[in-house]
Amino acid sequence: MDKVAIFYHDIFDYPLMLEDLDKWKAGKNFMIHDSRFTIQEGKGYFFIKGKADLISKRIEREKASQKKLRIAERASKIISFIPTVKMVAVTGSLAMMNSGKNSDIDLMIVTRKRALWTTRLFVYLLIWLFGIGLRRPNNKQEKDRLCINIWLDESDIAWSKPDRNLYTAHEIAQIVSLVNKDETYEKFLWKNKWILEFWPQSVKIQKQEAGIRNHVSENPLFMVVEKLAFKIQYLYMKNKISRETITPTRALFHPQDWGKTVLTRLGLLD
């Protein structure tokens, strides 16, 4: 029995089924030697002893997630009409079908090379035109609203070594691609194949050919527009930036360091 998988997912109130245990079997370098908890089984789920109530919680969250997934699918279909959008994916708790009824909908968008910030403007314009709920910073009204917190240029889709850990690997492995142009999802996984060091059976990754096609975004005029779009949006966000990552090729909006919280609870950080 893989205690790492059960203990890890317990942090998210997520008991595992037998197929989950196989998928989320942790790498050999990550073992939990903790005798303070034992594993229990009930109704086909595995969980830490004394937490059988998580079974009904997971079932309730799966039902709530179904509605949110339909919203995400509709939004992704609309967003996909923008030519510079290469991939739209569900991330976070919804990717695991583990969202509470009042949770928002986390999305990741990958754009063509040198087109991230122009694309971002068009995405938000379409969301506004179609009346899709969008979560805004510091707004407590988050139920069923989109939270697009990961934006990546296709030339910058790999996570660097300092950010490679058990938590980040899981977050990447669990994403669900809703829009996938030119096998961008497969390329994304290939560039982040290091995740298999942490969760070796979580996802199948096949080798992808290197190289990025030339696009309209390579046009000199478009490049000027892109640089201007970045400068305008960066200036708007500048005074609000805390832990966020804002560069010409990526924007990561995670003001709270959940990775540090999870790794600390696992005993992998002091």
PDB file of C-alpha atoms in Angstrom:
ATOM      1  CA  MET A   1       0.000   0.000   0.000  1.00  0.00           C
ATOM      2  CA  ASP A   2       1.425   3.355  -1.070  1.00  0.00           C
ATOM      3  CA  LYS A   3       1.219   5.552   2.021  1.00  0.00           C
ATOM      4  CA  VAL A   4       2.703   8.512   0.173  1.00  0.00           C
ATOM      5  CA  ALA A   5      -0.209   8.647  -2.274  1.00  0.00           C
ATOM      6  CA  ILE A   6      -2.839   8.280   0.445  1.00  0.00           C
ATOM      7  CA  PHE A   7      -1.216  10.768   2.797  1.00  0.00           C
ATOM      8  CA  TYR A   8      -0.603  13.253  -0.030  1.00  0.00           C
ATOM      9  CA  HIS A   9      -4.211  13.202  -1.229  1.00  0.00           C
ATOM     10  CA  ASP A  10      -5.525  13.321   2.341  1.00  0.00           C
ATOM     11  CA  ILE A  11      -4.194  16.884   2.463  1.00  0.00           C
ATOM     12  CA  PHE A  12      -6.843  17.657  -0.170  1.00  0.00           C
ATOM     13  CA  ASP A  13      -9.564  15.570   1.549  1.00  0.00           C
ATOM     14  CA  TYR A  14      -9.410  13.108  -1.331  1.00  0.00           C
ATOM     15  CA  PRO A  15      -9.632   9.376  -0.509  1.00  0.00           C
ATOM     16  CA  LEU A  16      -8.270   7.111  -3.227  1.00  0.00           C
ATOM     17  CA  MET A  17      -9.843   4.262  -5.156  1.00  0.00           C
ATOM     18  CA  LEU A  18      -7.800   1.255  -6.280  1.00  0.00           C
ATOM     19  CA  GLU A  19      -7.172   2.726  -9.747  1.00  0.00           C
ATOM     20  CA  ASP A  20      -6.072   5.997  -8.122  1.00  0.00           C
ATOM     21  CA  LEU A  21      -3.498   4.135  -6.043  1.00  0.00           C
ATOM     22  CA  ASP A  22      -2.024   2.716  -9.221  1.00  0.00           C
ATOM     23  CA  LYS A  23      -1.998   6.041 -11.058  1.00  0.00           C
ATOM     24  CA  TRP A  24      -0.611   8.082  -8.170  1.00  0.00           C
ATOM     25  CA  LYS A  25       2.045   5.684  -6.934  1.00  0.00           C
ATOM     26  CA  ALA A  26       4.895   7.934  -5.813  1.00  0.00           C
ATOM     27  CA  GLY A  27       8.482   7.598  -6.976  1.00  0.00           C
ATOM     28  CA  LYS A  28      10.871   5.497  -4.890  1.00  0.00           C
ATOM     29  CA  ASN A  29      12.672   8.550  -3.555  1.00  0.00           C
ATOM     30  CA  PHE A  30       9.573   9.691  -1.690  1.00  0.00           C
ATOM     31  CA  MET A  31       8.627   7.494   1.218  1.00  0.00           C
ATOM     32  CA  ILE A  32       6.751   8.450   4.363  1.00  0.00           C
ATOM     33  CA  HIS A  33       7.998   6.646   7.454  1.00  0.00           C
ATOM     34  CA  ASP A  34       5.252   7.704   9.808  1.00  0.00           C
ATOM     35  CA  SER A  35       3.597   5.279  12.225  1.00  0.00           C
ATOM     36  CA  ARG A  36       1.109   7.861  13.461  1.00  0.00           C
ATOM     37  CA  PHE A  37      -1.510   6.838  10.917  1.00  0.00           C
ATOM     38  CA  THR A  38      -2.812   3.609   9.464  1.00  0.00           C
ATOM     39  CA  ILE A  39      -4.743   2.984   6.270  1.00  0.00           C
ATOM     40  CA  GLN A  40      -8.383   1.989   6.219  1.00  0.00           C
ATOM     41  CA  GLU A  41     -10.598   0.792   3.352  1.00  0.00           C
ATOM     42  CA  GLY A  42     -14.297   1.309   2.930  1.00  0.00           C
ATOM     43  CA  LYS A  43     -16.719   1.255  -0.007  1.00  0.00           C
ATOM     44  CA  GLY A  44     -13.800   0.858  -2.397  1.00  0.00           C
ATOM     45  CA  TYR A  45     -11.874   3.867  -1.043  1.00  0.00           C
ATOM     46  CA  PHE A  46      -8.597   4.015   0.866  1.00  0.00           C
ATOM     47  CA  PHE A  47      -8.007   6.707   3.484  1.00  0.00           C
ATOM     48  CA  ILE A  48      -6.329   7.454   6.788  1.00  0.00           C
ATOM     49  CA  LYS A  49      -8.036   5.663   9.659  1.00  0.00           C
ATOM     50  CA  GLY A  50     -10.817   7.714  11.171  1.00  0.00           C
ATOM     51  CA  LYS A  51     -11.534   9.720   8.015  1.00  0.00           C
ATOM     52  CA  ALA A  52     -14.309   7.667   6.426  1.00  0.00           C
ATOM     53  CA  ASP A  53     -16.344  10.873   6.129  1.00  0.00           C
ATOM     54  CA  LEU A  54     -14.101  11.866   3.216  1.00  0.00           C
ATOM     55  CA  ILE A  55     -15.861   9.285   1.024  1.00  0.00           C
ATOM     56  CA  SER A  56     -19.115  11.240   0.957  1.00  0.00           C
ATOM     57  CA  LYS A  57     -17.148  14.474   0.614  1.00  0.00           C
ATOM     58  CA  ARG A  58     -15.386  13.199  -2.512  1.00  0.00           C
ATOM     59  CA  ILE A  59     -18.699  12.051  -4.027  1.00  0.00           C
ATOM     60  CA  GLU A  60     -20.320  15.447  -3.330  1.00  0.00           C
ATOM     61  CA  ARG A  61     -17.378  17.279  -4.842  1.00  0.00           C
ATOM     62  CA  GLU A  62     -17.480  15.116  -7.958  1.00  0.00           C
ATOM     63  CA  LYS A  63     -21.099  16.171  -8.485  1.00  0.00           C
ATOM     64  CA  ALA A  64     -20.247  19.854  -7.978  1.00  0.00           C
ATOM     65  CA  SER A  65     -17.297  19.485 -10.346  1.00  0.00           C
ATOM     66  CA  GLN A  66     -19.493  18.181 -13.174  1.00  0.00           C
ATOM     67  CA  LYS A  67     -21.282  21.534 -13.418  1.00  0.00           C
ATOM     68  CA  LYS A  68     -18.030  23.476 -13.268  1.00  0.00           C
ATOM     69  CA  LEU A  69     -16.477  21.279 -15.953  1.00  0.00           C
ATOM     70  CA  ARG A  70     -19.369  22.073 -18.316  1.00  0.00           C
ATOM     71  CA  ILE A  71     -18.747  25.794 -17.745  1.00  0.00           C
ATOM     72  CA  ALA A  72     -15.039  25.279 -18.419  1.00  0.00           C
ATOM     73  CA  GLU A  73     -15.788  23.354 -21.624  1.00  0.00           C
ATOM     74  CA  ARG A  74     -18.089  26.095 -22.920  1.00  0.00           C
ATOM     75  CA  ALA A  75     -15.569  28.810 -22.099  1.00  0.00           C
ATOM     76  CA  SER A  76     -12.721  26.840 -23.667  1.00  0.00           C
ATOM     77  CA  LYS A  77     -14.678  26.341 -26.878  1.00  0.00           C
ATOM     78  CA  ILE A  78     -15.224  30.088 -27.153  1.00  0.00           C
ATOM     79  CA  ILE A  79     -11.593  30.886 -26.306  1.00  0.00           C
ATOM     80  CA  SER A  80     -10.377  28.360 -28.897  1.00  0.00           C
ATOM     81  CA  PHE A  81     -11.636  30.611 -31.729  1.00  0.00           C
ATOM     82  CA  ILE A  82      -8.707  32.926 -31.033  1.00  0.00           C
ATOM     83  CA  PRO A  83      -6.026  31.760 -33.506  1.00  0.00           C
ATOM     84  CA  THR A  84      -3.142  32.367 -31.123  1.00  0.00           C
ATOM     85  CA  VAL A  85      -4.562  30.063 -28.451  1.00  0.00           C
ATOM     86  CA  LYS A  86      -2.760  26.699 -28.576  1.00  0.00           C
ATOM     87  CA  MET A  87      -4.121  24.977 -25.471  1.00  0.00           C
ATOM     88  CA  VAL A  88      -6.714  25.478 -22.767  1.00  0.00           C
ATOM     89  CA  ALA A  89      -6.637  23.147 -19.780  1.00  0.00           C
ATOM     90  CA  VAL A  90      -8.365  22.686 -16.445  1.00  0.00           C
ATOM     91  CA  THR A  91      -6.024  22.771 -13.459  1.00  0.00           C
ATOM     92  CA  GLY A  92      -6.268  22.661  -9.674  1.00  0.00           C
ATOM     93  CA  SER A  93      -9.031  20.884  -7.786  1.00  0.00           C
ATOM     94  CA  LEU A  94     -11.369  20.733 -10.786  1.00  0.00           C
ATOM     95  CA  ALA A  95      -8.795  18.712 -12.731  1.00  0.00           C
ATOM     96  CA  MET A  96      -9.194  16.083 -10.006  1.00  0.00           C
ATOM     97  CA  MET A  97     -12.988  16.528  -9.930  1.00  0.00           C
ATOM     98  CA  ASN A  98     -12.533  17.634  -6.342  1.00  0.00           C
ATOM     99  CA  SER A  99     -13.995  21.157  -6.369  1.00  0.00           C
ATOM    100  CA  GLY A 100     -16.320  22.383  -3.644  1.00  0.00           C
ATOM    101  CA  LYS A 101     -19.629  23.878  -4.767  1.00  0.00           C
ATOM    102  CA  ASN A 102     -18.412  27.414  -4.003  1.00  0.00           C
ATOM    103  CA  SER A 103     -15.035  27.025  -5.727  1.00  0.00           C
ATOM    104  CA  ASP A 104     -13.870  28.820  -8.846  1.00  0.00           C
ATOM    105  CA  ILE A 105     -12.653  27.218 -12.093  1.00  0.00           C
ATOM    106  CA  ASP A 106      -8.884  27.233 -12.605  1.00  0.00           C
ATOM    107  CA  LEU A 107      -7.675  27.323 -16.215  1.00  0.00           C
ATOM    108  CA  MET A 108      -4.303  27.326 -17.941  1.00  0.00           C
ATOM    109  CA  ILE A 109      -3.779  28.796 -21.417  1.00  0.00           C
ATOM    110  CA  VAL A 110      -0.817  28.216 -23.722  1.00  0.00           C
ATOM    111  CA  THR A 111      -0.401  30.687 -26.586  1.00  0.00           C
ATOM    112  CA  ARG A 112       1.659  30.919 -29.724  1.00  0.00           C
ATOM    113  CA  LYS A 113       5.207  32.148 -29.437  1.00  0.00           C
ATOM    114  CA  ARG A 114       5.440  35.899 -28.805  1.00  0.00           C
ATOM    115  CA  ALA A 115       1.669  36.271 -28.570  1.00  0.00           C
ATOM    116  CA  LEU A 116       0.836  35.749 -24.893  1.00  0.00           C
ATOM    117  CA  TRP A 117      -0.131  39.262 -23.873  1.00  0.00           C
ATOM    118  CA  THR A 118      -2.058  40.106 -27.027  1.00  0.00           C
ATOM    119  CA  THR A 119      -3.903  36.814 -26.705  1.00  0.00           C
ATOM    120  CA  ARG A 120      -4.693  37.560 -23.068  1.00  0.00           C
ATOM    121  CA  LEU A 121      -6.447  40.779 -24.046  1.00  0.00           C
ATOM    122  CA  PHE A 122      -8.576  38.981 -26.637  1.00  0.00           C
ATOM    123  CA  VAL A 123      -9.415  36.168 -24.212  1.00  0.00           C
ATOM    124  CA  TYR A 124     -10.753  38.587 -21.628  1.00  0.00           C
ATOM    125  CA  LEU A 125     -12.638  40.485 -24.322  1.00  0.00           C
ATOM    126  CA  LEU A 126     -14.407  37.292 -25.443  1.00  0.00           C
ATOM    127  CA  ILE A 127     -15.176  36.287 -21.860  1.00  0.00           C
ATOM    128  CA  TRP A 128     -16.779  39.686 -21.312  1.00  0.00           C
ATOM    129  CA  LEU A 129     -18.729  39.591 -24.597  1.00  0.00           C
ATOM    130  CA  PHE A 130     -20.171  36.152 -23.840  1.00  0.00           C
ATOM    131  CA  GLY A 131     -21.025  37.040 -20.251  1.00  0.00           C
ATOM    132  CA  ILE A 132     -18.865  34.328 -18.686  1.00  0.00           C
ATOM    133  CA  GLY A 133     -18.192  34.826 -14.982  1.00  0.00           C
ATOM    134  CA  LEU A 134     -14.610  35.813 -14.224  1.00  0.00           C
ATOM    135  CA  ARG A 135     -13.017  35.875 -10.799  1.00  0.00           C
ATOM    136  CA  ARG A 136     -11.248  39.116 -10.033  1.00  0.00           C
ATOM    137  CA  PRO A 137      -8.395  39.644  -7.526  1.00  0.00           C
ATOM    138  CA  ASN A 138      -9.554  40.030  -3.905  1.00  0.00           C
ATOM    139  CA  ASN A 139     -13.151  39.328  -4.940  1.00  0.00           C
ATOM    140  CA  LYS A 140     -14.779  36.799  -2.595  1.00  0.00           C
ATOM    141  CA  GLN A 141     -17.412  35.966  -5.217  1.00  0.00           C
ATOM    142  CA  GLU A 142     -15.660  32.995  -6.808  1.00  0.00           C
ATOM    143  CA  LYS A 143     -18.344  30.308  -7.262  1.00  0.00           C
ATOM    144  CA  ASP A 144     -18.293  28.945 -10.845  1.00  0.00           C
ATOM    145  CA  ARG A 145     -16.152  31.856 -12.065  1.00  0.00           C
ATOM    146  CA  LEU A 146     -13.123  31.422 -14.297  1.00  0.00           C
ATOM    147  CA  CYS A 147      -9.716  31.963 -12.749  1.00  0.00           C
ATOM    148  CA  ILE A 148      -7.123  31.903 -15.538  1.00  0.00           C
ATOM    149  CA  ASN A 149      -4.047  31.769 -13.344  1.00  0.00           C
ATOM    150  CA  ILE A 150      -1.488  30.173 -15.677  1.00  0.00           C
ATOM    151  CA  TRP A 151      -0.525  31.761 -19.005  1.00  0.00           C
ATOM    152  CA  LEU A 152       2.359  30.272 -21.009  1.00  0.00           C
ATOM    153  CA  ASP A 153       3.980  31.150 -24.317  1.00  0.00           C
ATOM    154  CA  GLU A 154       4.634  27.894 -26.227  1.00  0.00           C
ATOM    155  CA  SER A 155       8.362  28.681 -26.143  1.00  0.00           C
ATOM    156  CA  ASP A 156       8.376  28.723 -22.327  1.00  0.00           C
ATOM    157  CA  ILE A 157       6.352  25.737 -21.109  1.00  0.00           C
ATOM    158  CA  ALA A 158       8.948  23.866 -19.027  1.00  0.00           C
ATOM    159  CA  TRP A 159       9.200  24.255 -15.249  1.00  0.00           C
ATOM    160  CA  SER A 160      12.734  25.059 -14.062  1.00  0.00           C
ATOM    161  CA  LYS A 161      14.625  22.876 -11.574  1.00  0.00           C
ATOM    162  CA  PRO A 162      14.019  25.045  -8.475  1.00  0.00           C
ATOM    163  CA  ASP A 163      10.274  24.551  -8.926  1.00  0.00           C
ATOM    164  CA  ARG A 164      10.384  20.801  -9.540  1.00  0.00           C
ATOM    165  CA  ASN A 165       8.909  18.977  -6.568  1.00  0.00           C
ATOM    166  CA  LEU A 166       6.237  16.477  -5.578  1.00  0.00           C
ATOM    167  CA  TYR A 167       3.490  19.112  -5.491  1.00  0.00           C
ATOM    168  CA  THR A 168       4.279  20.834  -8.803  1.00  0.00           C
ATOM    169  CA  ALA A 169       4.656  17.457 -10.522  1.00  0.00           C
ATOM    170  CA  HIS A 170       1.188  16.421  -9.354  1.00  0.00           C
ATOM    171  CA  GLU A 171      -0.352  19.721 -10.453  1.00  0.00           C
ATOM    172  CA  ILE A 172       1.093  19.249 -13.943  1.00  0.00           C
ATOM    173  CA  ALA A 173       0.224  15.559 -14.212  1.00  0.00           C
ATOM    174  CA  GLN A 174      -3.408  16.124 -13.218  1.00  0.00           C
ATOM    175  CA  ILE A 175      -4.292  18.832 -15.749  1.00  0.00           C
ATOM    176  CA  VAL A 176      -7.100  18.083 -18.186  1.00  0.00           C
ATOM    177  CA  SER A 177      -6.703  19.498 -21.686  1.00  0.00           C
ATOM    178  CA  LEU A 178      -9.919  20.867 -23.221  1.00  0.00           C
ATOM    179  CA  VAL A 179      -8.390  22.564 -26.267  1.00  0.00           C
ATOM    180  CA  ASN A 180      -5.298  21.036 -27.828  1.00  0.00           C
ATOM    181  CA  LYS A 181      -4.016  22.478 -31.105  1.00  0.00           C
ATOM    182  CA  ASP A 182      -0.927  21.068 -32.826  1.00  0.00           C
ATOM    183  CA  GLU A 183      -0.405  18.531 -30.012  1.00  0.00           C
ATOM    184  CA  THR A 184       0.504  21.310 -27.609  1.00  0.00           C
ATOM    185  CA  TYR A 185      -0.620  19.226 -24.613  1.00  0.00           C
ATOM    186  CA  GLU A 186       1.713  16.398 -25.608  1.00  0.00           C
ATOM    187  CA  LYS A 187       4.569  18.880 -26.118  1.00  0.00           C
ATOM    188  CA  PHE A 188       3.835  20.400 -22.720  1.00  0.00           C
ATOM    189  CA  LEU A 189       4.091  16.995 -21.040  1.00  0.00           C
ATOM    190  CA  TRP A 190       7.274  16.122 -22.938  1.00  0.00           C
ATOM    191  CA  LYS A 191       8.945  19.353 -21.836  1.00  0.00           C
ATOM    192  CA  ASN A 192       7.949  18.509 -18.265  1.00  0.00           C
ATOM    193  CA  LYS A 193       8.705  14.797 -18.347  1.00  0.00           C
ATOM    194  CA  TRP A 194      10.616  15.244 -15.085  1.00  0.00           C
ATOM    195  CA  ILE A 195       7.230  14.827 -13.352  1.00  0.00           C
ATOM    196  CA  LEU A 196       7.625  11.063 -13.814  1.00  0.00           C
ATOM    197  CA  GLU A 197      10.455  11.127 -11.287  1.00  0.00           C
ATOM    198  CA  PHE A 198       7.824  11.985  -8.683  1.00  0.00           C
ATOM    199  CA  TRP A 199       4.683  10.279 -10.026  1.00  0.00           C
ATOM    200  CA  PRO A 200       5.971   7.693 -12.557  1.00  0.00           C
ATOM    201  CA  GLN A 201       2.580   6.199 -13.456  1.00  0.00           C
ATOM    202  CA  SER A 202       0.485   9.357 -13.415  1.00  0.00           C
ATOM    203  CA  VAL A 203       0.439  10.088 -17.158  1.00  0.00           C
ATOM    204  CA  LYS A 204       1.796   8.652 -20.389  1.00  0.00           C
ATOM    205  CA  ILE A 205       4.386  10.859 -22.068  1.00  0.00           C
ATOM    206  CA  GLN A 206       5.628  10.340 -25.603  1.00  0.00           C
ATOM    207  CA  LYS A 207       8.637  11.968 -27.205  1.00  0.00           C
ATOM    208  CA  GLN A 208       7.789  15.054 -29.250  1.00  0.00           C
ATOM    209  CA  GLU A 209       9.732  16.658 -32.058  1.00  0.00           C
ATOM    210  CA  ALA A 210      11.425  19.921 -31.168  1.00  0.00           C
ATOM    211  CA  GLY A 211      10.661  23.144 -32.966  1.00  0.00           C
ATOM    212  CA  ILE A 212       7.913  25.728 -33.175  1.00  0.00           C
ATOM    213  CA  ARG A 213       6.211  26.739 -36.390  1.00  0.00           C
ATOM    214  CA  ASN A 214       6.423  30.286 -37.665  1.00  0.00           C
ATOM    215  CA  HIS A 215       3.199  32.171 -37.116  1.00  0.00           C
ATOM    216  CA  VAL A 216       1.650  35.530 -37.769  1.00  0.00           C
ATOM    217  CA  SER A 217       3.029  36.459 -34.329  1.00  0.00           C
ATOM    218  CA  GLU A 218       6.478  36.568 -35.981  1.00  0.00           C
ATOM    219  CA  ASN A 219       5.310  39.518 -38.075  1.00  0.00           C
ATOM    220  CA  PRO A 220       7.250  42.679 -37.073  1.00  0.00           C
ATOM    221  CA  LEU A 221       4.048  44.704 -36.652  1.00  0.00           C
ATOM    222  CA  PHE A 222       2.477  42.015 -34.469  1.00  0.00           C
ATOM    223  CA  MET A 223       5.646  41.906 -32.358  1.00  0.00           C
ATOM    224  CA  VAL A 224       5.307  45.632 -31.705  1.00  0.00           C
ATOM    225  CA  VAL A 225       1.679  45.133 -30.674  1.00  0.00           C
ATOM    226  CA  GLU A 226       2.694  42.256 -28.389  1.00  0.00           C
ATOM    227  CA  LYS A 227       5.376  44.312 -26.648  1.00  0.00           C
ATOM    228  CA  LEU A 228       2.905  47.154 -26.152  1.00  0.00           C
ATOM    229  CA  ALA A 229       0.278  44.746 -24.772  1.00  0.00           C
ATOM    230  CA  PHE A 230       2.807  43.410 -22.278  1.00  0.00           C
ATOM    231  CA  LYS A 231       3.892  46.861 -21.128  1.00  0.00           C
ATOM    232  CA  ILE A 232       0.322  48.070 -20.623  1.00  0.00           C
ATOM    233  CA  GLN A 233      -0.747  44.996 -18.654  1.00  0.00           C
ATOM    234  CA  TYR A 234       2.456  44.892 -16.622  1.00  0.00           C
ATOM    235  CA  LEU A 235       2.081  48.535 -15.601  1.00  0.00           C
ATOM    236  CA  TYR A 236      -1.511  47.825 -14.569  1.00  0.00           C
ATOM    237  CA  MET A 237      -0.415  44.886 -12.374  1.00  0.00           C
ATOM    238  CA  LYS A 238       2.936  46.240 -11.167  1.00  0.00           C
ATOM    239  CA  ASN A 239       1.806  47.576  -7.792  1.00  0.00           C
ATOM    240  CA  LYS A 240      -0.274  44.461  -7.092  1.00  0.00           C
ATOM    241  CA  ILE A 241       2.438  41.861  -7.700  1.00  0.00           C
ATOM    242  CA  SER A 242       3.424  39.769  -4.682  1.00  0.00           C
ATOM    243  CA  ARG A 243       4.414  36.168  -5.510  1.00  0.00           C
ATOM    244  CA  GLU A 244       3.181  36.302  -9.101  1.00  0.00           C
ATOM    245  CA  THR A 245       5.522  35.585 -12.003  1.00  0.00           C
ATOM    246  CA  ILE A 246       5.174  38.137 -14.805  1.00  0.00           C
ATOM    247  CA  THR A 247       7.465  37.967 -17.858  1.00  0.00           C
ATOM    248  CA  PRO A 248       6.973  38.405 -21.625  1.00  0.00           C
ATOM    249  CA  THR A 249       6.556  34.624 -21.977  1.00  0.00           C
ATOM    250  CA  ARG A 250       4.635  33.593 -18.875  1.00  0.00           C
ATOM    251  CA  ALA A 251       2.237  34.816 -16.219  1.00  0.00           C
ATOM    252  CA  LEU A 252       1.631  32.725 -13.103  1.00  0.00           C
ATOM    253  CA  PHE A 253      -0.893  34.079 -10.630  1.00  0.00           C
ATOM    254  CA  HIS A 254      -0.497  32.158  -7.373  1.00  0.00           C
ATOM    255  CA  PRO A 255      -0.378  34.673  -4.505  1.00  0.00           C
ATOM    256  CA  GLN A 256      -0.529  31.841  -1.947  1.00  0.00           C
ATOM    257  CA  ASP A 257       2.294  29.285  -1.885  1.00  0.00           C
ATOM    258  CA  TRP A 258       0.281  26.064  -1.708  1.00  0.00           C
ATOM    259  CA  GLY A 259       3.331  24.057  -2.746  1.00  0.00           C
ATOM    260  CA  LYS A 260       5.217  25.107   0.377  1.00  0.00           C
ATOM    261  CA  THR A 261       2.192  24.335   2.552  1.00  0.00           C
ATOM    262  CA  VAL A 262       1.768  20.844   1.095  1.00  0.00           C
ATOM    263  CA  LEU A 263       5.468  19.942   1.185  1.00  0.00           C
ATOM    264  CA  THR A 264       5.695  21.122   4.797  1.00  0.00           C
ATOM    265  CA  ARG A 265       2.796  18.907   5.820  1.00  0.00           C
ATOM    266  CA  LEU A 266       4.492  16.001   4.072  1.00  0.00           C
ATOM    267  CA  GLY A 267       7.639  16.658   6.067  1.00  0.00           C
ATOM    268  CA  LEU A 268       9.665  17.456   2.937  1.00  0.00           C
ATOM    269  CA  LEU A 269      10.272  21.052   4.068  1.00  0.00           C
ATOM    270  CA  ASP A 270      11.130  22.448   7.482  1.00  0.00           C
TER     271      ASP A 270
END
